[in-house]
Amino acid sequence: MDEECWKLAEGFVDRTYVQQARQAQQSRTKMIKTLLSQRKLPADGWDDAAIEAFVMSLSSMDSNNFEGNVGVGEREARIYSSLVASRHYFLGHGIGRSGDLNAVQPKAAGSSLLLALTNKFALDSLKIAGMTLVKDAAVVPLATGMTLSLCMQSFHQQRPTARFVIWPRIDQKTCLKAIATAGLVPIVIENSLEGDELRTNITELRQKIIELGPETIVCIASTTSCFAPRSPERVVDVAKICSEFTIPHLINNAYGVQCPSIMGEITSAMRKGRVDLIVQSTDKNYMVPVGGAVISTSNPELLESVSKLYPGRASMSPILDLFITLLSMGASGFRRLLKEREEYFQYTKERLLEVAQKHGERVLNTPNNPISMAMSVGNLCDGSDRDSTYLGSMLFQRNCSGCRIVSTRATNKVAGIQFEGYGAHTNSYPVPYLTVACAIGASKTEIDTFMGRLDKVLSEYVRKRHQSQARTTVIPSNPEA
Amino acid sequence: MDEECWKLAEGFVDRTYVQQARQAQQSRTKMIKTLLSQRKLPADGWDDAAIEAFVMSLSSMDSNNFEGNVGVGEREARIYSSLVASRHYFLGHGIGRSGDLNAVQPKAAGSSLLLALTNKFALDSLKIAGMTLVKDAAVVPLATGMTLSLCMQSFHQQRPTARFVIWPRIDQKTCLKAIATAGLVPIVIENSLEGDELRTNITELRQKIIELGPETIVCIASTTSCFAPRSPERVVDVAKICSEFTIPHLINNAYGVQCPSIMGEITSAMRKGRVDLIVQSTDKNYMVPVGGAVISTSNPELLESVSKLYPGRASMSPILDLFITLLSMGASGFRRLLKEREEYFQYTKERLLEVAQKHGERVLNTPNNPISMAMSVGNLCDGSDRDSTYLGSMLFQRNCSGCRIVSTRATNKVAGIQFEGYGAHTNSYPVPYLTVACAIGASKTEIDTFMGRLDKVLSEYVRKRHQSQARTTVIPSNPEA
Amino acid sequence: MDEECWKLAEGFVDRTYVQQARQAQQSRTKMIKTLLSQRKLPADGWDDAAIEAFVMSLSSMDSNNFEGNVGVGEREARIYSSLVASRHYFLGHGIGRSGDLNAVQPKAAGSSLLLALTNKFALDSLKIAGMTLVKDAAVVPLATGMTLSLCMQSFHQQRPTARFVIWPRIDQKTCLKAIATAGLVPIVIENSLEGDELRTNITELRQKIIELGPETIVCIASTTSCFAPRSPERVVDVAKICSEFTIPHLINNAYGVQCPSIMGEITSAMRKGRVDLIVQSTDKNYMVPVGGAVISTSNPELLESVSKLYPGRASMSPILDLFITLLSMGASGFRRLLKEREEYFQYTKERLLEVAQKHGERVLNTPNNPISMAMSVGNLCDGSDRDSTYLGSMLFQRNCSGCRIVSTRATNKVAGIQFEGYGAHTNSYPVPYLTVACAIGASKTEIDTFMGRLDKVLSEYVRKRHQSQARTTVIPSNPEA
Amino acid sequence: MDEECWKLAEGFVDRTYVQQARQAQQSRTKMIKTLLSQRKLPADGWDDAAIEAFVMSLSSMDSNNFEGNVGVGEREARIYSSLVASRHYFLGHGIGRSGDLNAVQPKAAGSSLLLALTNKFALDSLKIAGMTLVKDAAVVPLATGMTLSLCMQSFHQQRPTARFVIWPRIDQKTCLKAIATAGLVPIVIENSLEGDELRTNITELRQKIIELGPETIVCIASTTSCFAPRSPERVVDVAKICSEFTIPHLINNAYGVQCPSIMGEITSAMRKGRVDLIVQSTDKNYMVPVGGAVISTSNPELLESVSKLYPGRASMSPILDLFITLLSMGASGFRRLLKEREEYFQYTKERLLEVAQKHGERVLNTPNNPISMAMSVGNLCDGSDRDSTYLGSMLFQRNCSGCRIVSTRATNKVAGIQFEGYGAHTNSYPVPYLTVACAIGASKTEIDTFMGRLDKVLSEYVRKRHQSQARTTVIPSNPEA
């Protein structure tokens, strides 16, 4: 509504109230102006009404929503189903253009602006979370694995004759697959056991580089967020080595944004050594549906080369989810969530300790892992796959998801590589265990409920195990295995 | 977004595209300006994106959506559920204030403007449909019955000593109830049978007025939309009588907006006699959910007195539905729907004729009813209530809704009055029949499907009837009875 | 999905996971079963996914959503706009039938069931809130005023020769309008000033009944929720009088559900005297958009007669809002909101006291009003209308809504009656004041923000007043007046 | 609702209506059963109510929507914003697992089932459109470019020593970028000019294979949908060569699904030669927002290897869009759209001919291109880049999108390769031209409007050009260039 509209509105509604409404509109405009000029998260979250109005306003900037637009191209963002149109706020053009994910689309100025803002929000959120040296960030509509792969391909283009990716072991298939998808060869660095913790074996890593020759290496792929008893990568040490040997350093920081200690370590690594690109999942850190990742860097040119590598357009949906979510949180909301998670992590540890003690087990000592913890189950079960599968499925059937029981004896072949003790990040971890994470958005009630159920399941498991020693039982499969 | 915002947007998106987007925004603003200045339906329907953006913009004018608003009153439009907030586009204040449905709400300039515009749209739609002499219209969040009651109460306030409502018989409970709710006394005028049609008995009506004395009569309540074989009221004659005796004339035009002949008759009545208020249903004429009515008049003051009679606030929801729907149709879309209905009405009649002939029955000759038609079923069944109930439920169970089988022998007591031949609008209509209407929004496919099912059901009914003459059958109840 | 569907699903997804999903479905079914059998609010709120799935399931029970349904009636719940269809979850038939708001609609079993459940939820919520003797409740899609009017009309039908409504004064237009709309005559009982409080003058009330004769009185209309310094009606005393003189007792409990003390008083009145019908607003007590009311009673037959009085159908929308909201709150959520409000009310009073003291004013002593409080402003302004208007508009322009400044000198004619000191519930209240309410859903932050702004506005007002004593100022109108 | 629920419902709503509702529910269940057993598109489209109810039902099968679910993993599909949760129907887990896009997710049986069904729908739609020999299809949440890249990487894994992709020239950046992203080397085969048409130079293609050696070639990448005057690839000939030399054949059929002649040619190629994988865009063929592609094949194992190549999870959103859209269309709706497009294509050609003749130009003779057509503009402008940019921007500013003006003289470097005459698919096309496509979903009105605007713009352009020959003009940039 412009000046004239407001004037006309006074023909319907008293002037005073129109003025008041206009003032409110100006206040909204000011909120938008602040976003566009400060290029970061609003200090406080917006309410849903303001968010939807803004998204609709951006949507009106796309050609498919222009009044009287006619399209004679092959792609005109026509949307058949009104359900689909509504759920995307009539945004249809996706993002990217002709092979540059961040290129502005002529037909979609609104979508392009929305993407640009989301990138700024993501950047700001990383700084808030402690990654203070980051200079640029791009939100991509790909989950972590594919994004890691894209980053590696980008490094590969700079180092076309190299083919290895140095990869300190983390037993999570996606990371390894990402290397294979990029057409590269993983070099596994086994972790070293220090106390209960599995930590980066820097000595072996350095040795392997020298052995292969730094020029043959596409990048080192560190992993900062992981299940206990593996600890986050020693990224500072890895960064120093990368600097020393001039090797790109890619950090898989999948769900590390929520942990200040991890973000601090990465910042320290950026300061003291070499960190090229850092990849984080949107769903795991910002509570949106699966489908996006944030790539961040202190070197904007690197990010541009990744963005340019991407062929063609892509879905706008994960970007829009993050845009809405970060506007809704605001800086203060995001900070509050980070703070709560830290408190709940401590609380989870205390509660798990109680359960462990009651059942004659212990919480593994993993001081470096700020998000996941593990409790031994060696006295409860013999650590066979069968045991852990059974225990896991008992929990899953009681609506406890995300708890992994690790037998330490599993073997698995992933991307052509044979692993012993798969799932435990090492060939033979001394004791079977279960893992519990406290992720962003978890509530105290949830933790309490889980601990109650875990306690019951463990008791029940022991009882059943005694009974079943006399006969064969059908064991349901463990979905978390 | 203002000048400065657009400028800032150029920091994210190329200038050319920002300009294009801005032009599009201006085009939207111009659409809004046209609405506000012309105060009628847009020539062509708006697309959903434009509608939602406009509603969100109006919603931002309500105080509960002001940034930083704090409320210390008893009613601050706080909405608990985000599902509820979303479905109402964050509009929470309803309409009306302190006992005037059309009063502007200080806290809700957006809602007030939306209501004012909807009234103008409704007014325009009535003119388009042929009610050319209408001067004002108000959309109320009450269905037809309650609205009729409100109109009668308003007349009653002007004529406090009167207590009768002259009511040419129409066998539909709501109309009669409306009189009772208003605390008034209905005077039934029986219809006269002319050929197959039941028509207003003007002679008796006039006689009754003289008998009771015009000053005792609150109003005459005509009904223009009704099931065949009753025909629309002779509103021109009634209007002349109202003029002659200075009696208010209230027309229940529930679903008559969709019929040009009815709208023409009402216009003629307005020209030649007295018509005070006309009430039409929003769901039946505009394809929105049940819950609203349009009161129209050539005398704006009368409408104001009804609006002022209403105590307190009311739901915005039926208003919003009509607003969205009429914006979506536009004048051209509404005209097209009216035209299609007329074509389909003819088609329905032709198809019903075929079915009637096949089963040895006939379509009643009701040339004055432009929306409903009736087919005799006297040869098929004996016209007992039991028969008609059974036939009706067979159709309903085959997913045919809205077809009424009228036995002509039912008796019923409504609002304290005993009726013979209830459902047939007269004490003893010569033959049992079924009715079929062709309403706005019906499709040709629907008509074809119905005729196919009706044909089958009639055949099956005859077969079953022959079988059941030997034994007792359990007859399911007829939901349309 | 039935047995066979689940089996077929196993052809797509592993059996174990299908079983898990099926179990989850059963858990949902069990939640529904609990609702249907217990007929009250769920102990804990449902999440939005479960609510929407249930509403969609109910919606599928309405004929317009039957696969292959064809309609040949005049009202077939066709919905033109997909935006409108979506926002109503494809519910189109409204509620009520042929003049009974609670009658089951044959075409709309789902809507009918939804209404029946909502009535049960409302009933349960009243009991939770302390109205323990209530036996039945009906949610009507009419706001408080119209609902009060309907109740009065219902009493009038039982007592056709009576025409007065005894009405202890409350300066809120809607209540008085409701009497006029019902075609009845209000008899004003002035309040008595007891300390700072305005309380029901039971002596005068009794005298007036004797004077008019109990048989001429349609009902006594008490008001339990009101702005300080008026206190809630002495309903126990009024109920005793109603019992003594056999006069119906209607309680306007607009926003009293949120106050345990009010609910307790009403219960006490039901126990010790006569209370026929109690009307409460849905938006004010349950945080839904304006448009509904709950009528409650200990005499289900009375409710039925009101429901039967309503002519025709009505909007489903306010019912659906309450249904979603109460499912979302659950009993525990509703209890928590009630508890919080009480805490915040105390907090508001403390904060207001601080502001009052700072500006040389005082908080009026109104111990019986548990929702509204008042602060004198006699030293700040002279109590002229002009003054209060100006002060009010200053607050409104600073986004403080709901605060009323009462000059005590206003006169007003409402429904034909002339009032002195209008707005103050009495002819000449000793001091001008402002009112502040703490309603359900208010937050601590809101209260703090308000008090900060109030403090500033008062200071600014004094400053401006001193300046303006020398010259004329243009005063913006006060929207809360 | 199960048996018991229906029984309980009878306590609220009459038995007959509950039975009717139950029957309707069963009818819905039957619709689902048909989908699950027939594994193809429904014969007729579902209405939105049925679609939403089904999606909500699938959503309830995901663990994040289980009642009482607690999550102690790192990824629990918690969704922060209720706007985001709603728009995804509470689906949060995405698709894929541990590096297999089509793997069932234990936590998300509903999402997994939805994906499996969407794949079947897509497969069926391809068959309907004429790709009769196709055996399997996978919908991936990646747009065409990235999907082509993934397919090439999959071929590369089978042929690790090969590195070339034979690529008959098509001047669209994405295709070429896809090759680079896969880390492969494109070998450009220039088109041969046959009349006005640019067609595959089979001789040169064969020669190049022999020259490079078939074993060095990862695949041949054909393009079937393209802008005139390039015609769809001679896929039958290419397929024969692929068969002869045992080279994988990848078809970029981006928007070819809508053209029966293209689909027929591909089927013929599958019959007579070798076709490995065919990639089509979801947005261009099915009218959904950008973000998905369908990979189809007659060799299901190939598809599995692509699916397994993908590392990790991915967004569900493009899958859900296609699911909703195809359910909404049904087989009959999809067929109708295909048929309409063919009619409109002819109509577009006729109308373009008129415009061409009026302006002294001609429609290029491109009988093999069933979707795009071109009109010479050589007499109107001199074919400089500047000219075409100006003309293009005039059209874009008049809200005509998708019309490309090709100067034939542009040069461009894409993925490291230098192209002459870029945009025209050949080094020096004889005449500058503009292209017009008639894509699925275009309406007759749109075509008429476009032709009217084109006519005006050409006239205006000539006028301006004459004026500007005397002075320098500022030419806006052409967004389609």
Tab-separated table of N, CA and C in Angstrom, chain B residues 156-196:
chain	number	residue	atom	x	y	z
B	156	HIS	N	-39.363	-4.690	14.012
B	156	HIS	CA	-40.167	-4.671	15.226
B	156	HIS	C	-39.855	-3.448	16.083
B	157	GLN	N	-38.569	-3.091	16.105
B	157	GLN	CA	-38.193	-1.901	16.884
B	157	GLN	C	-38.868	-0.643	16.338
B	158	GLN	N	-39.048	-0.633	14.989
B	158	GLN	CA	-39.721	0.513	14.369
B	158	GLN	C	-41.241	0.449	14.583
B	159	ARG	N	-41.757	-0.769	14.740
B	159	ARG	CA	-43.198	-0.966	14.890
B	159	ARG	C	-43.439	-1.786	16.150
B	160	PRO	N	-43.146	-1.178	17.316
B	160	PRO	CA	-43.125	-1.975	18.556
B	160	PRO	C	-44.465	-2.603	18.919
B	161	THR	N	-45.538	-2.054	18.421
B	161	THR	CA	-46.823	-2.631	18.829
B	161	THR	C	-47.287	-3.742	17.884
B	162	ALA	N	-46.659	-3.820	16.718
B	162	ALA	CA	-47.015	-4.897	15.788
B	162	ALA	C	-46.439	-6.212	16.284
B	163	ARG	N	-47.048	-7.336	15.905
B	163	ARG	CA	-46.484	-8.629	16.323
B	163	ARG	C	-46.612	-9.746	15.316
B	164	PHE	N	-47.291	-9.480	14.174
B	164	PHE	CA	-47.465	-10.556	13.200
B	164	PHE	C	-46.466	-10.461	12.039
B	165	VAL	N	-46.065	-11.615	11.556
B	165	VAL	CA	-45.292	-11.666	10.306
B	165	VAL	C	-46.110	-12.474	9.309
B	166	ILE	N	-46.492	-11.815	8.216
B	166	ILE	CA	-47.254	-12.533	7.186
B	166	ILE	C	-46.271	-13.391	6.404
B	167	TRP	N	-46.600	-14.642	6.299
B	167	TRP	CA	-45.609	-15.588	5.777
B	167	TRP	C	-46.263	-16.575	4.794
B	168	PRO	N	-46.184	-16.302	3.478
B	168	PRO	CA	-46.668	-17.277	2.504
B	168	PRO	C	-45.918	-18.586	2.724
B	169	ARG	N	-46.666	-19.647	2.836
B	169	ARG	CA	-46.088	-20.924	3.270
B	169	ARG	C	-44.921	-21.413	2.411
B	170	ILE	N	-43.846	-21.790	3.078
B	170	ILE	CA	-42.726	-22.482	2.441
B	170	ILE	C	-42.263	-23.508	3.455
B	171	ASP	N	-42.239	-24.762	3.076
B	171	ASP	CA	-41.985	-25.811	4.071
B	171	ASP	C	-40.492	-26.006	4.335
B	172	GLN	N	-39.953	-25.043	4.988
B	172	GLN	CA	-38.544	-25.101	5.364
B	172	GLN	C	-38.483	-24.515	6.754
B	173	LYS	N	-38.011	-25.308	7.705
B	173	LYS	CA	-38.171	-24.926	9.105
B	173	LYS	C	-37.524	-23.605	9.488
B	174	THR	N	-36.359	-23.340	8.921
B	174	THR	CA	-35.591	-22.178	9.351
B	174	THR	C	-36.388	-20.881	9.284
B	175	CYS	N	-37.108	-20.682	8.170
B	175	CYS	CA	-37.847	-19.429	7.980
B	175	CYS	C	-38.840	-19.195	9.126
B	176	LEU	N	-39.539	-20.249	9.464
B	176	LEU	CA	-40.558	-20.147	10.491
B	176	LEU	C	-39.910	-19.928	11.860
B	177	LYS	N	-38.822	-20.653	12.082
B	177	LYS	CA	-38.087	-20.504	13.335
B	177	LYS	C	-37.603	-19.077	13.520
B	178	ALA	N	-37.172	-18.467	12.396
B	178	ALA	CA	-36.656	-17.107	12.464
B	178	ALA	C	-37.702	-16.165	13.045
B	179	ILE	N	-38.945	-16.391	12.674
B	179	ILE	CA	-40.035	-15.564	13.196
B	179	ILE	C	-40.186	-15.776	14.704
B	180	ALA	N	-40.167	-17.033	15.100
B	180	ALA	CA	-40.307	-17.358	16.518
B	180	ALA	C	-39.162	-16.786	17.338
B	181	THR	N	-37.931	-16.910	16.814
B	181	THR	CA	-36.759	-16.396	17.530
B	181	THR	C	-36.890	-14.899	17.762
B	182	ALA	N	-37.488	-14.224	16.787
B	182	ALA	CA	-37.680	-12.779	16.925
B	182	ALA	C	-38.816	-12.457	17.893
B	183	GLY	N	-39.436	-13.492	18.419
B	183	GLY	CA	-40.508	-13.288	19.386
B	183	GLY	C	-41.808	-12.844	18.727
B	184	LEU	N	-41.950	-13.143	17.426
B	184	LEU	CA	-43.126	-12.689	16.689
B	184	LEU	C	-44.040	-13.857	16.328
B	185	VAL	N	-45.181	-13.540	15.769
B	185	VAL	CA	-46.180	-14.566	15.478
B	185	VAL	C	-46.400	-14.697	13.967
B	186	PRO	N	-46.167	-15.869	13.433
B	186	PRO	CA	-46.315	-16.051	11.992
B	186	PRO	C	-47.790	-16.220	11.610
B	187	ILE	N	-48.165	-15.604	10.493
B	187	ILE	CA	-49.502	-15.797	9.921
B	187	ILE	C	-49.294	-16.494	8.580
B	188	VAL	N	-49.706	-17.748	8.529
B	188	VAL	CA	-49.443	-18.563	7.342
B	188	VAL	C	-50.442	-18.233	6.227
B	189	ILE	N	-49.922	-17.978	5.025
B	189	ILE	CA	-50.773	-17.829	3.846
B	189	ILE	C	-50.558	-19.070	2.982
B	190	GLU	N	-51.593	-19.853	2.813
B	190	GLU	CA	-51.440	-21.082	2.018
B	190	GLU	C	-51.260	-20.725	0.541
B	191	ASN	N	-50.458	-21.530	-0.157
B	191	ASN	CA	-50.218	-21.311	-1.581
B	191	ASN	C	-51.418	-21.761	-2.403
B	192	SER	N	-51.536	-21.225	-3.599
B	192	SER	CA	-52.600	-21.718	-4.485
B	192	SER	C	-51.967	-22.572	-5.576
B	193	LEU	N	-52.646	-23.648	-5.921
B	193	LEU	CA	-52.111	-24.575	-6.927
B	193	LEU	C	-52.544	-24.084	-8.303
B	194	GLU	N	-51.561	-23.737	-9.130
B	194	GLU	CA	-51.863	-23.279	-10.486
B	194	GLU	C	-51.140	-24.196	-11.444
B	195	GLY	N	-51.893	-25.113	-12.065
B	195	GLY	CA	-51.260	-26.165	-12.858
B	195	GLY	C	-50.508	-27.049	-11.873
B	196	ASP	N	-49.252	-27.347	-12.163
B	196	ASP	CA	-48.445	-28.117	-11.214
B	196	ASP	C	-47.848	-27.216	-10.132
